[in-house]
Structures are given as structure tokens and as C-alpha cells.
Coordinates of C-alpha atoms and ligand atoms in Angstrom, one line a residue:
M1 CA 16.4 -3.9 -43.7
A2 CA 13.4 -6.3 -43.6
A3 CA 10.1 -4.8 -42.8
L4 CA 7.3 -6.6 -40.9
S5 CA 4.6 -7.2 -43.3
P6 CA 1.1 -6.0 -42.3
T7 CA -0.3 -9.5 -42.9
S8 CA 2.2 -11.1 -40.6
V9 CA 1.4 -8.6 -37.9
A10 CA -2.4 -8.8 -38.4
G11 CA -2.2 -12.6 -38.8
L12 CA -1.0 -13.1 -35.2
K13 CA -3.6 -13.9 -32.6
P14 CA -3.8 -10.6 -30.9
P15 CA -2.4 -10.8 -27.4
S16 CA -5.1 -10.1 -24.9
A17 CA -5.1 -9.3 -21.2
S18 CA -3.2 -11.9 -19.1
L19 CA -4.8 -14.8 -17.3
R20 CA -8.1 -13.4 -16.6
L21 CA -10.5 -14.0 -13.8
P22 CA -14.0 -14.1 -15.2
R23 CA -16.5 -11.4 -14.6
R24 CA -18.1 -12.7 -11.5
V25 CA -14.8 -13.0 -9.8
A26 CA -12.8 -10.1 -11.2
R27 CA -12.8 -6.6 -9.9
K28 CA -15.1 -4.1 -11.5
P29 CA -13.2 -2.1 -14.1
R30 CA -12.4 1.4 -13.5
A31 CA -11.4 4.1 -16.0
V32 CA -7.9 5.2 -15.7
A33 CA -7.5 8.8 -14.6
P34 CA -4.8 10.3 -16.6
R35 CA -2.6 13.1 -15.2
Y36 CA -3.0 15.4 -18.2
A37 CA -6.5 16.5 -19.2
P38 CA -7.1 14.0 -22.0
R39 CA -9.3 14.3 -25.0
R40 CA -11.1 10.9 -25.1
L41 CA -12.8 10.0 -28.2
S42 CA -14.5 6.8 -29.2
S43 CA -12.7 3.6 -29.5
S44 CA -14.6 2.6 -32.5
G45 CA -11.4 1.6 -34.3
R46 CA -10.4 -1.5 -36.2
S47 CA -9.7 -4.5 -34.0
S48 CA -9.0 -8.0 -35.0
L49 CA -10.7 -9.4 -32.0
S50 CA -14.0 -11.1 -32.7
T51 CA -17.0 -9.5 -31.2
A52 CA -17.5 -12.6 -29.1
R53 CA -14.0 -12.4 -27.6
R54 CA -14.3 -8.7 -27.0
G55 CA -17.6 -9.3 -25.2
A56 CA -16.1 -12.1 -23.1
F57 CA -13.2 -9.9 -21.9
S58 CA -14.9 -6.5 -21.8
H59 CA -14.7 -6.6 -18.0
L60 CA -11.0 -6.0 -18.4
T61 CA -11.2 -3.3 -20.9
R62 CA -10.0 -0.1 -19.4
S63 CA -9.7 3.1 -21.4
I64 CA -6.3 4.6 -21.4
A65 CA -6.2 8.1 -22.8
L66 CA -3.2 9.4 -24.7
P67 CA -2.0 12.9 -24.6
P68 CA -4.1 15.1 -26.8
S69 CA -1.2 16.0 -29.1
L70 CA -0.6 12.3 -29.8
S71 CA -3.8 10.6 -30.3
R72 CA -7.4 11.0 -31.1
A73 CA -8.1 7.4 -30.0
V74 CA -8.5 5.5 -26.9
I75 CA -6.5 2.3 -26.4
T76 CA -7.4 -0.6 -24.3
P77 CA -5.4 -3.7 -23.3
N78 CA -7.4 -5.6 -25.9
Q79 CA -7.1 -3.1 -28.7
P80 CA -3.5 -2.0 -28.9
D81 CA -3.8 -1.0 -32.5
A82 CA -6.5 1.5 -31.7
L83 CA -3.4 3.6 -31.1
Y84 CA -3.0 3.9 -34.8
H85 CA -6.4 5.3 -35.7
S86 CA -5.1 8.8 -35.3
S87 CA -4.2 10.3 -38.6
D88 CA -2.9 13.6 -37.5
R89 CA 0.3 13.0 -35.7
G90 CA 1.9 15.7 -37.7
D91 CA 5.4 15.0 -39.0
K92 CA 6.0 12.3 -36.5
Q93 CA 8.6 13.7 -34.2
I94 CA 7.1 11.2 -31.7
S95 CA 6.0 7.7 -32.5
A96 CA 2.5 6.6 -31.5
T97 CA 3.8 4.7 -28.5
G98 CA 6.0 7.7 -27.4
A99 CA 9.4 7.2 -29.0
S100 CA 11.3 10.3 -29.9
L101 CA 12.1 10.2 -33.6
K102 CA 13.9 13.5 -34.3
D103 CA 17.2 12.8 -36.0
W104 CA 17.0 9.2 -34.9
S105 CA 17.8 6.0 -36.8
P106 CA 18.5 2.5 -35.7
S107 CA 22.2 3.3 -36.1
S108 CA 22.3 6.9 -34.7
W109 CA 23.7 5.4 -31.4
R110 CA 27.0 4.9 -33.4
D111 CA 27.8 8.6 -33.0
R112 CA 27.9 8.3 -29.3
E113 CA 30.2 6.6 -26.8
A114 CA 28.9 3.0 -26.3
L115 CA 30.0 1.5 -22.9
Q116 CA 30.1 -2.2 -22.2
Q117 CA 30.7 -3.4 -25.8
P118 CA 33.1 -6.3 -26.5
N119 CA 36.3 -5.6 -28.4
Y120 CA 36.2 -7.9 -31.4
E121 CA 39.6 -8.5 -32.9
D122 CA 38.4 -8.8 -36.4
A123 CA 36.1 -6.2 -37.8
D124 CA 35.2 -8.3 -40.9
E125 CA 34.3 -11.2 -38.8
R126 CA 32.0 -8.9 -36.7
E127 CA 30.3 -7.4 -39.7
A128 CA 29.7 -10.8 -41.2
A129 CA 27.9 -12.0 -38.0
L130 CA 25.9 -8.8 -37.9
T131 CA 24.9 -9.2 -41.5
E132 CA 23.7 -12.7 -40.7
I133 CA 21.5 -11.3 -37.9
A134 CA 20.2 -8.6 -40.2
N135 CA 19.0 -11.2 -42.6
R136 CA 17.1 -13.3 -40.0
P137 CA 13.5 -12.7 -39.2
P138 CA 12.4 -10.5 -36.3
L139 CA 11.7 -12.5 -33.1
V140 CA 8.7 -10.5 -32.1
F141 CA 6.1 -8.4 -33.8
A142 CA 5.4 -4.7 -33.4
G143 CA 1.7 -5.4 -32.6
E144 CA 2.7 -7.6 -29.7
A145 CA 4.9 -4.9 -28.3
R146 CA 2.0 -2.4 -28.5
S147 CA -0.3 -4.8 -26.7
L148 CA 2.3 -5.1 -24.0
Q149 CA 2.6 -1.3 -23.7
A150 CA -1.2 -1.1 -23.3
Q151 CA -1.1 -3.7 -20.5
L152 CA 1.8 -1.9 -18.8
A153 CA -0.1 1.4 -19.0
N154 CA -3.0 -0.5 -17.3
A155 CA -0.5 -1.6 -14.6
A156 CA 1.0 1.9 -14.2
A157 CA -2.6 3.2 -13.5
G158 CA -3.0 0.7 -10.7
N159 CA -5.1 -1.9 -12.4
A160 CA -2.5 -4.7 -13.0
F161 CA 0.7 -6.1 -11.5
V162 CA 3.7 -7.1 -13.6
L163 CA 6.0 -10.1 -13.0
F164 CA 9.4 -10.2 -14.6
G165 CA 11.4 -13.4 -14.1
G166 CA 14.2 -15.5 -15.5
D167 CA 17.9 -16.1 -15.6
C168 CA 20.5 -13.4 -14.9
A169 CA 22.2 -14.7 -18.0
E170 CA 20.9 -17.4 -20.3
S171 CA 23.6 -19.9 -21.2
F172 CA 24.4 -22.2 -24.2
A173 CA 25.4 -25.1 -22.0
E174 CA 22.3 -25.1 -19.7
F175 CA 19.8 -24.7 -22.6
R176 CA 17.2 -27.5 -22.4
A177 CA 13.4 -27.6 -23.1
D178 CA 12.9 -28.7 -19.6
G179 CA 14.6 -25.7 -18.2
V180 CA 12.5 -23.3 -20.2
R181 CA 9.4 -25.2 -19.3
D182 CA 10.1 -25.3 -15.5
T183 CA 10.8 -21.5 -15.3
Y184 CA 7.7 -20.8 -17.4
R185 CA 5.6 -23.0 -15.1
V186 CA 6.9 -21.4 -11.9
L187 CA 6.2 -17.9 -13.4
L188 CA 2.6 -19.0 -14.2
Q189 CA 2.1 -20.4 -10.7
M190 CA 3.5 -17.2 -9.2
S191 CA 1.2 -15.1 -11.4
I192 CA -1.9 -17.1 -10.3
V193 CA -1.0 -16.7 -6.6
L194 CA -0.3 -12.9 -7.1
M195 CA -3.5 -12.5 -9.1
Y196 CA -5.4 -14.1 -6.3
G197 CA -4.0 -11.8 -3.7
A198 CA -3.9 -8.5 -5.6
G199 CA -7.2 -9.1 -7.5
V200 CA -5.8 -7.7 -10.7
P201 CA -4.4 -9.2 -13.9
V202 CA -0.7 -10.2 -13.8
V203 CA 1.3 -9.3 -16.9
K204 CA 4.1 -11.9 -17.3
L205 CA 7.5 -11.2 -18.8
G206 CA 10.3 -13.7 -19.0
R207 CA 14.0 -12.6 -18.8
M208 CA 14.2 -15.2 -21.5
A209 CA 14.8 -15.7 -25.2
G210 CA 17.5 -13.1 -25.5
Q211 CA 18.9 -12.3 -22.0
F212 CA 22.6 -13.1 -22.7
A213 CA 24.8 -10.0 -22.6
K214 CA 26.1 -8.9 -19.2
P215 CA 27.6 -5.5 -18.2
R216 CA 30.8 -6.0 -16.1
S217 CA 32.5 -3.6 -13.7
E218 CA 36.0 -4.4 -15.1
D219 CA 37.1 -5.0 -18.7
L220 CA 39.7 -7.5 -17.5
E221 CA 39.7 -10.3 -14.9
T222 CA 43.0 -11.1 -13.2
I223 CA 43.7 -14.5 -11.6
D224 CA 47.1 -15.3 -10.2
G225 CA 48.7 -12.4 -12.2
V226 CA 47.1 -13.5 -15.5
S227 CA 44.6 -10.9 -17.0
L228 CA 42.0 -11.9 -19.6
P229 CA 38.9 -10.2 -21.0
S230 CA 36.0 -10.5 -18.5
Y231 CA 33.2 -12.9 -19.3
R232 CA 30.4 -10.8 -20.9
G233 CA 27.7 -13.4 -21.5
D234 CA 27.5 -16.5 -23.7
N235 CA 26.6 -14.3 -26.8
I236 CA 30.1 -12.7 -26.5
N237 CA 32.6 -15.1 -25.0
S238 CA 32.8 -18.2 -22.7
S239 CA 33.3 -18.2 -19.0
E240 CA 36.3 -20.5 -18.7
F241 CA 39.4 -18.7 -17.8
T242 CA 41.5 -19.4 -20.9
P243 CA 42.5 -16.9 -23.7
E244 CA 40.6 -18.9 -26.3
A245 CA 37.4 -19.0 -24.2
R246 CA 37.5 -15.3 -23.3
R247 CA 38.1 -14.1 -26.9
P248 CA 34.9 -12.3 -28.0
D249 CA 33.6 -14.4 -30.9
P250 CA 31.0 -12.6 -33.1
Q251 CA 29.5 -16.0 -34.3
R252 CA 28.2 -16.3 -30.7
L253 CA 25.7 -13.6 -31.5
V254 CA 24.2 -15.8 -34.2
R255 CA 24.0 -18.7 -31.9
A256 CA 22.3 -16.6 -29.2
Y257 CA 19.8 -15.5 -31.8
D258 CA 19.1 -19.1 -32.7
Q259 CA 18.7 -20.1 -29.1
S260 CA 16.4 -17.2 -28.5
C261 CA 14.3 -18.3 -31.5
S262 CA 13.9 -21.8 -30.2
T263 CA 13.1 -20.6 -26.7
L264 CA 10.5 -18.2 -28.0
N265 CA 9.0 -21.0 -30.1
L266 CA 8.6 -23.1 -27.0
L267 CA 7.2 -20.2 -25.0
R268 CA 4.6 -19.5 -27.7
A269 CA 3.6 -23.2 -27.8
F270 CA 3.3 -23.4 -24.0
S271 CA 1.2 -20.2 -23.9
N272 CA -1.3 -21.2 -26.6
G273 CA -1.1 -25.0 -26.8
G274 CA -2.7 -25.9 -23.5
Y275 CA 0.3 -26.0 -21.2
A276 CA -0.9 -22.8 -19.6
S277 CA -4.1 -24.4 -18.4
M278 CA -5.1 -23.1 -15.0
Q279 CA -6.0 -26.6 -13.7
R280 CA -2.6 -27.9 -14.8
V281 CA -0.6 -25.0 -13.6
S282 CA -2.2 -25.1 -10.1
K283 CA -0.8 -28.5 -9.4
W284 CA 1.4 -27.1 -6.8
N285 CA 4.6 -28.7 -5.7
L286 CA 4.7 -27.7 -2.1
D287 CA 6.7 -30.7 -0.8
F288 CA 9.5 -28.5 0.1
M289 CA 7.4 -26.8 2.7
E290 CA 6.0 -29.9 4.3
D291 CA 6.6 -30.2 8.0
R292 CA 7.6 -26.6 8.3
E293 CA 5.6 -24.0 10.2
K294 CA 5.4 -21.7 7.2
G295 CA 4.4 -24.5 4.9
K296 CA 1.0 -24.8 6.5
E297 CA 0.2 -21.2 5.8
Y298 CA 1.2 -21.5 2.2
R299 CA -0.7 -24.7 1.8
E300 CA -3.8 -23.0 3.0
L301 CA -3.4 -20.2 0.5
A302 CA -2.8 -22.7 -2.3
D303 CA -6.0 -24.5 -1.2
R304 CA -7.9 -21.2 -1.4
V305 CA -6.6 -20.6 -4.9
D306 CA -7.7 -24.1 -5.9
A307 CA -11.1 -23.5 -4.4
A308 CA -11.5 -20.3 -6.5
I309 CA -10.6 -22.2 -9.7
N310 CA -13.0 -25.0 -8.7
F311 CA -15.7 -22.5 -8.0
M312 CA -15.3 -21.0 -11.5
K313 CA -15.5 -24.5 -13.0
A314 CA -18.7 -25.1 -11.1
C315 CA -20.0 -21.9 -12.7
G316 CA -19.3 -23.3 -16.1
I317 CA -16.1 -21.3 -16.6
D318 CA -13.6 -24.0 -17.6
E319 CA -11.2 -25.0 -20.2
E320 CA -13.8 -25.9 -22.7
T321 CA -15.9 -22.8 -22.4
T322 CA -13.3 -20.1 -21.7
P323 CA -10.1 -19.8 -23.7
S324 CA -8.5 -17.7 -21.0
M325 CA -8.4 -20.7 -18.8
T326 CA -5.9 -22.4 -21.1
T327 CA -4.0 -19.7 -22.9
T328 CA -2.2 -16.7 -21.7
D329 CA 0.0 -13.8 -22.9
F330 CA 3.7 -14.2 -22.2
F331 CA 6.2 -11.5 -23.2
T332 CA 10.0 -11.5 -23.4
A333 CA 12.4 -9.0 -22.1
H334 CA 16.2 -8.4 -21.8
E335 CA 18.8 -5.8 -21.3
A336 CA 19.5 -4.3 -24.7
L337 CA 23.3 -4.1 -24.1
H338 CA 24.9 -5.2 -27.3
L339 CA 23.9 -2.4 -29.6
G340 CA 25.2 -3.9 -32.8
Y341 CA 22.9 -6.9 -32.3
E342 CA 19.9 -4.8 -31.3
E343 CA 20.4 -2.5 -34.2
K344 CA 20.3 -5.4 -36.7
L345 CA 17.0 -6.6 -35.2
T346 CA 15.5 -3.2 -35.2
R347 CA 12.8 -3.3 -37.9
L348 CA 10.4 -1.0 -39.6
D349 CA 6.8 -1.9 -38.8
S350 CA 5.0 -1.4 -42.1
T351 CA 1.7 -0.9 -40.3
T352 CA 2.9 2.2 -38.6
E353 CA 6.2 3.0 -40.3
E354 CA 7.9 3.1 -37.0
Y355 CA 10.9 1.2 -35.7
Y356 CA 10.7 -1.6 -33.1
G357 CA 13.5 -3.5 -31.4
C358 CA 12.3 -6.9 -32.6
S359 CA 14.7 -8.9 -30.4
A360 CA 12.1 -8.9 -27.5
H361 CA 8.9 -7.2 -26.6
F362 CA 10.4 -5.2 -23.8
L363 CA 14.0 -3.8 -23.6
W364 CA 15.6 -2.3 -20.6
C365 CA 18.7 -0.2 -20.1
G366 CA 21.0 -1.3 -17.2
E367 CA 22.3 0.8 -14.3
R368 CA 25.7 1.0 -16.0
T369 CA 24.8 2.3 -19.4
R370 CA 22.1 4.9 -18.9
Q371 CA 24.4 8.0 -19.3
P372 CA 22.2 10.8 -20.8
E373 CA 24.6 11.4 -23.7
G374 CA 25.6 7.8 -24.2
A375 CA 24.9 5.4 -27.1
H376 CA 22.4 3.3 -25.2
M377 CA 20.1 6.2 -24.4
E378 CA 20.3 7.3 -28.0
Y379 CA 19.2 3.8 -29.1
F380 CA 16.4 3.6 -26.6
R381 CA 15.0 7.0 -27.4
G382 CA 13.8 6.0 -30.8
V383 CA 12.6 2.4 -30.5
S384 CA 8.8 2.1 -30.1
N385 CA 8.8 -0.8 -27.7
P386 CA 8.0 -0.3 -24.0
I387 CA 11.3 0.3 -22.2
G388 CA 12.7 0.0 -18.8
I389 CA 15.4 1.9 -16.9
K390 CA 17.2 0.5 -13.9
I391 CA 17.7 3.0 -11.1
S392 CA 19.7 2.8 -7.9
D393 CA 20.0 4.6 -4.6
K394 CA 22.6 6.8 -6.2
S395 CA 20.2 8.2 -8.8
D396 CA 19.0 11.7 -8.2
G397 CA 15.5 12.8 -8.9
D398 CA 16.3 15.5 -11.4
S399 CA 18.3 13.2 -13.6
V400 CA 15.7 10.4 -13.5
V401 CA 13.0 13.0 -14.5
S402 CA 15.2 14.2 -17.3
L403 CA 15.9 10.7 -18.6
V404 CA 12.2 9.8 -18.5
R405 CA 11.4 13.1 -20.4
T406 CA 14.0 12.3 -23.1
L407 CA 12.7 8.8 -23.6
N408 CA 9.0 9.7 -23.4
P409 CA 8.6 13.4 -24.3
E410 CA 4.8 13.2 -24.6
N411 CA 4.3 11.2 -21.4
V412 CA 2.6 8.3 -23.1
P413 CA 1.4 5.7 -20.6
G414 CA 3.1 2.3 -20.5
R415 CA 6.2 3.5 -22.4
I416 CA 8.5 3.8 -19.3
T417 CA 9.1 1.3 -16.5
L418 CA 11.4 2.4 -13.7
I419 CA 13.1 -0.6 -12.1
S420 CA 14.6 0.3 -8.8
R421 CA 17.4 -1.9 -7.4
M422 CA 18.7 -0.6 -4.1
G423 CA 18.6 -3.1 -1.2
A424 CA 15.9 -2.9 1.4
E425 CA 17.3 -0.3 3.7
K426 CA 18.5 2.0 1.0
L427 CA 15.1 1.7 -0.8
R428 CA 13.3 3.0 2.3
E429 CA 15.7 6.0 2.3
H430 CA 15.9 6.8 -1.4
L431 CA 12.8 5.5 -3.3
P432 CA 10.5 8.1 -1.7
R433 CA 12.5 11.0 -3.0
L434 CA 12.5 9.5 -6.5
I435 CA 8.8 8.8 -6.5
A436 CA 8.2 12.4 -5.2
A437 CA 10.3 13.8 -8.1
I438 CA 8.4 11.8 -10.7
E439 CA 5.1 12.7 -9.2
A440 CA 6.0 16.4 -9.0
A441 CA 6.9 16.3 -12.7
G442 CA 3.6 14.6 -13.5
L443 CA 5.3 11.8 -15.3
N444 CA 3.5 8.6 -16.1
V445 CA 5.7 5.6 -15.2
L446 CA 5.3 2.1 -14.0
W447 CA 7.3 1.3 -10.8
V448 CA 8.9 -2.1 -10.5
T449 CA 11.3 -3.4 -7.9
D450 CA 14.3 -5.5 -8.7
P451 CA 15.2 -6.9 -5.2
M452 CA 18.1 -8.9 -6.6
H453 CA 20.9 -6.5 -7.6
G454 CA 21.1 -4.5 -4.4
N455 CA 21.3 -7.6 -2.2
T456 CA 24.3 -9.6 -3.5
V457 CA 26.9 -10.7 -1.0
K458 CA 30.1 -12.7 -1.2
T459 CA 30.5 -15.7 1.2
D460 CA 33.7 -16.7 2.8
N461 CA 33.7 -19.9 0.6
G462 CA 33.8 -17.6 -2.4
Y463 CA 30.2 -17.7 -3.7
K464 CA 28.2 -14.7 -4.8
T465 CA 24.8 -15.2 -3.2
R466 CA 21.6 -13.4 -2.1
P467 CA 19.9 -14.1 1.2
F468 CA 16.2 -14.8 0.5
E469 CA 15.3 -12.7 3.5
R470 CA 17.0 -9.6 2.1
V471 CA 15.2 -10.1 -1.2
R472 CA 11.9 -10.5 0.6
D473 CA 12.6 -7.4 2.7
E474 CA 13.3 -5.2 -0.3
V475 CA 10.0 -6.3 -2.0
M476 CA 8.1 -5.6 1.2
A477 CA 9.8 -2.2 1.7
F478 CA 8.8 -1.4 -1.9
F479 CA 5.2 -2.2 -1.2
E480 CA 5.2 -0.2 2.0
V481 CA 6.9 2.9 0.5
H482 CA 4.4 3.0 -2.3
E483 CA 1.5 2.7 0.1
Q484 CA 2.8 5.6 2.1
M485 CA 3.4 7.7 -1.0
G486 CA -0.1 6.8 -2.5
T487 CA 1.5 5.4 -5.7
H488 CA 1.1 1.9 -7.2
P489 CA 3.8 -0.7 -6.6
G490 CA 3.5 -2.0 -10.2
G491 CA 5.6 -5.1 -10.3
V492 CA 8.6 -7.2 -9.4
H493 CA 11.7 -8.1 -11.5
L494 CA 13.4 -11.3 -10.3
E495 CA 16.4 -13.5 -11.2
M496 CA 15.0 -16.9 -10.8
T497 CA 14.7 -20.4 -12.3
G498 CA 12.3 -23.3 -12.2
Q499 CA 15.3 -25.6 -11.3
D500 CA 16.2 -26.7 -7.8
V501 CA 19.5 -24.8 -7.7
T502 CA 21.3 -23.7 -4.6
E503 CA 22.4 -20.2 -5.4
C504 CA 20.5 -17.9 -3.0
T505 CA 20.5 -18.8 0.7
G506 CA 17.5 -19.1 3.0
G507 CA 13.8 -19.5 2.4
T508 CA 11.6 -22.1 4.0
A509 CA 13.7 -24.8 2.3
E510 CA 16.7 -23.3 4.2
V511 CA 19.5 -23.3 1.7
T512 CA 22.7 -22.8 3.8
I513 CA 26.0 -21.3 2.8
G514 CA 27.4 -24.8 2.9
D515 CA 24.7 -25.9 0.4
L516 CA 25.8 -23.4 -2.3
E517 CA 28.4 -25.7 -3.8
L518 CA 25.7 -28.4 -4.4
R519 CA 23.9 -27.0 -7.4
Y520 CA 25.4 -23.6 -8.2
L521 CA 24.7 -23.4 -11.9
T522 CA 24.3 -19.7 -12.8
H523 CA 26.5 -18.2 -15.4
C524 CA 26.3 -14.8 -13.7
D525 CA 24.2 -13.7 -10.6
P526 CA 22.6 -16.1 -8.2
R527 CA 18.9 -16.9 -8.9
L528 CA 16.0 -17.8 -6.6
N529 CA 15.2 -21.5 -7.1
A530 CA 11.6 -22.7 -7.8
S531 CA 10.6 -23.0 -4.2
Q532 CA 12.1 -19.7 -3.1
A533 CA 10.4 -18.0 -6.1
L534 CA 7.0 -19.5 -5.2
E535 CA 7.5 -18.7 -1.5
L536 CA 8.1 -15.1 -2.4
A537 CA 4.9 -15.1 -4.5
F538 CA 2.9 -16.3 -1.5
L539 CA 4.4 -13.6 0.7
M540 CA 3.7 -10.9 -1.9
S541 CA 0.2 -12.2 -2.4
N542 CA -0.6 -11.9 1.3
K543 CA 0.9 -8.4 1.4
L544 CA -1.0 -7.3 -1.8
A545 CA -4.3 -8.8 -0.4
G546 CA -3.9 -6.6 2.7
M547 CA -3.2 -3.5 0.5
K548 CA -6.2 -4.3 -1.6
E549 CA -8.4 -4.4 1.5
R550 CA -7.1 -1.0 2.5
G551 CA -7.8 0.3 -1.0
A552 CA -4.1 0.8 -1.7
I553 CA -4.1 -1.2 -5.0
G554 CA -6.5 -2.2 -7.7
K555 CA -7.8 1.2 -8.7
A556 CA -6.6 4.3 -10.5
R557 CA -4.9 6.4 -7.8
Ligands
PEP601 C1 20.7 -7.4 -14.5 O1 19.5 -7.1 -14.5 O2 21.2 -8.5 -14.7 C2 21.7 -6.3 -14.3 C3 23.0 -6.4 -14.7 O3 21.2 -5.3 -13.7 P1 21.7 -3.8 -13.3 O4 21.9 -3.1 -14.6 O5 20.6 -3.3 -12.4 O6 23.0 -4.0 -12.5
CO602 CO1 22.0 -10.1 -12.8

């Protein structure tokens, strides 16, 4: 199995804190108050950041202490590798980022029952495709995943907000540079709007460059008495309802890897090559709101954001003087569902001698595959990436606590993100008890809301859709519940696109049920279109601004 070479890891520009507001505009930093009594030692470790850069961003440096048993160092968002200055982690039952290594290997999941895997007809064909994947380079580097974990730890402590967004399922047919660019651009616009409201950095993660495999409730789909294997994502089979299209084809895994690679290449170029420039990104397209009552309100907020950027420019903070005005961190995430594929991209990081899932920076486990004894939990336990777990209204506190403990036995900050997906009403009823259970157990998690999967409805004309107003209500309920509980609403996880699709109804642009047939392009679940996504960001920004004023966000709580 190929190992990441130390030079390739060290040679990467180290990801630093996301789009940063400069010192005079940003909040004052606050040290994170960890729940366990930490032993904090100096952060005098190796860092590849130049002194100049470190100085420029020091306002965002927050110390995050690790449990005493784990580390003798302090990590900061800008110094992820400070994690590895400790030399006394014993016989490594736990990785430095919190993975549980006892009796674990990238293939130990094979001894457990793996749900939601395709049934390939030909084992040789499957093995040949997996060998091809194993011989390809990793898509991401371990150092980047560690940087993300440090930023997520910062968010869990109340000092950042996290924005996940992208397709429900990426597709081969819809893959275009323009599509990647448009989704990326809307995510950046949303993050500026959110940063303005919340007054904290926004960590950006795309459901992109690997989000192909889909869990399905039935193995077979039956139409007019004919049953065929369900469509499981373009990396497995094709959505047309014919026996040939629905046959799981292992070569699709290789094609999905290649598409992920091209997508990631573009995302890296956009993030570092000038496309992420604040001046450029804030060229808002608000035409959709013109002549509408709500539009005026959003336009005013956009004008205030522009004024803040112009003010910074007047202070001499512009694209020439400040790299953070033109570059940004952008991370990738997907559901690690197809375990054969994930295993083959799980690589040993030679800096730390620990395994990372190198198919994306962040991997999550879906609602349907998180059985404690199942294969997916076994895989997730030992990879050193930051990981997410989807939870629903049916989850009970004790089992969520137990899952978090299994995946993060030393309670390392930033390792676990709990992504709730309940629907607005159910969230108000069930999220408080789950927060209470996690708090009572003293567990360090990042709370994120997925307001999509609990709000799907089927229309009379046969479309799966999501009313924008229900999505909005779940996000607002999430904020309100956390404010009541005194915990941090750490982020939002959206299915969205930069394209002008008609998949979710409502919003200021008023997509009607009749409009759904116009541009219904998703290969799986309905996505917010560009204007609905931006509108949601404006609404969240206003809400977060109010919470910030009340002291409910932006500080360690
Ligand atoms: C998804 O995020 O696309 C998904 C299938 O989610 P869940 O596991 O929450 O249903
Ligand atoms: Co989905």
C-alpha cells in the first residue's frame, strides 16, 4: 500500500484558517475551555508557516488542548502538525487525532456485516478495479485532514461555523467545470455572508470530489412488475431502468476516482489561484430577488458586506497586501459508504505512521450504516480523519454517546461531528435530549444540522422535493435549541448546487410544484438552487448576528 511521503505532505502549502477577517475587524481570540482539565504546554513545535504568515494570522490562533494522556502539545488551527510533537503516546492504541487503533486495519471491517454494498456479479472484475484504485495516488494528504480537524475543534468550541454543501450524488453525466465552479462560488458567497453575521471564521467543506455512493431503502426497485437492482450512485450503476444500466459495474469506481481527481484539481486551483478573491466573490447575483419584498432586505445586507470589504481595502487590507483576501481553505467530504473503495484509498501517513482515508478530508457515516457492530463503524473507528455521524429523531442518547466513545475514546476535539437530520418539529422535540446526553457524558462534539433529509416530500406529480420553508425552519429550530441549551450550533450541511435547478419548492424565487419538471436534474435527492442557498445564508446570517449580540455564539461556552 502506498505511503504518503513526508516531503509530499510537508511540501503542501499548509491550509490555514478559512477566509479571515483581519485583526481590526475580527473578534478577539479567546482560549478554548476544554472540558477535561488539560495539561497545556508550549506550542513551540515545528511549523511550516513562515513567521510572517503566522504573525499575520495570529489573531485567529486559538489554543486547543488535547487530553493529557494524548498529547504534550497544543494545537492551533494554523499548526495542525503540532499534534505530533508528543513523543510519548505509548504503544499507540489511539492515534494522535483520536482514532482507535487496537486490532484495527484498513481491512478489519471485512469481518463484520457490511450493509448497503453492491452485489458485483464477477469477483475477479471487482478485485481488478479495486487493485487499480489501490495503485492510484491519494486524493488528499494527511496533513490537510489534521488541519481540518483543528479547525473543526475550533468550531466545536464555539469559535467558528462550518458550512457543508454540494450534490446529494455527483453524477458522470452532469460533470462540467462550470458546475463545479458555480457550486464553489455560491459556497464562498454563503460563507462570506455567514462570516459577516456570525463574526467567526467559516470552515468550508464541499460534498464534492467523491460524493457518489448512495444508501437505498430497498435492494430492488420494481416498476410494472419488473424488479431490478436499485440505483446506488454513478460509481456503482446507472439510473436508467434497464438490466444493463442497473448492473453494478466495478469499473465505475475507477471512473468516480478519476472524476473526483479532476474535481479536486479544479477546487484546489480555485482556492489558491485567485478565484476565491473576496472582491470577485462578492459580486452578488441578486436579480432573483428584485421587486420582491424580501429582496430589499437581502440587498441591504449584501451592501453592508460590500461596505465591510471596502473598508478593509481602505485600511490597506486588499488582494495585494493580504493573501487571505484571495485564497481560502476548501475541504472535501463524502459518505464513506463503499468500503472496498475507501479501504483501497486508506493510506499510511509516513509522518505519523497512522492511517488516513485519503479519498476526502472528512468522511461521514450515514443514518443507515451506523450499527455499532457493523462494518462501517469498524472502518471509521481506525481512520485518523475527522469523521461525521448522521443522527435522526429515532436515535437514543445512550447509543449516540456509546458510538461517540467508540470512535473517539480519548475525547479528542474536532474528531467527531454529529449531523442531525430530523425535520423542524422533530428536532425541537428530540435534539435537546441528545444534546443533554452528550453534555452529561462530557463529550466533545461539533453539532451540525442537515435540514434536508428530514424534510423530503413526494408531490402528486411524482417528484421528490423539499419545501424551502421547511429547510429554513429546521435550521432556525437548530439555532434556537442550541441557544436554549447553551451549546454551540456549529454548522449546516446542505444539498445544494450553484445551478438554477427546480428541485426544491419555495424561496423568494417561488419555485412551484408545477415548476419542478422544468429543471429537475438531480440524480438522487432534491437540492437547493443557487438563489435558495444564498437566501438561506442571508437568513442564517441575520439569526447568527442576533445570537452573537446576545453572547450566544463566538466564544467558548
Ligand atoms: C445523504 O447525506 O445524502 C444521506 C443519504 O443522508 P442520511 O444518511 O442522513 O439519510
Ligand atoms: Co441526499
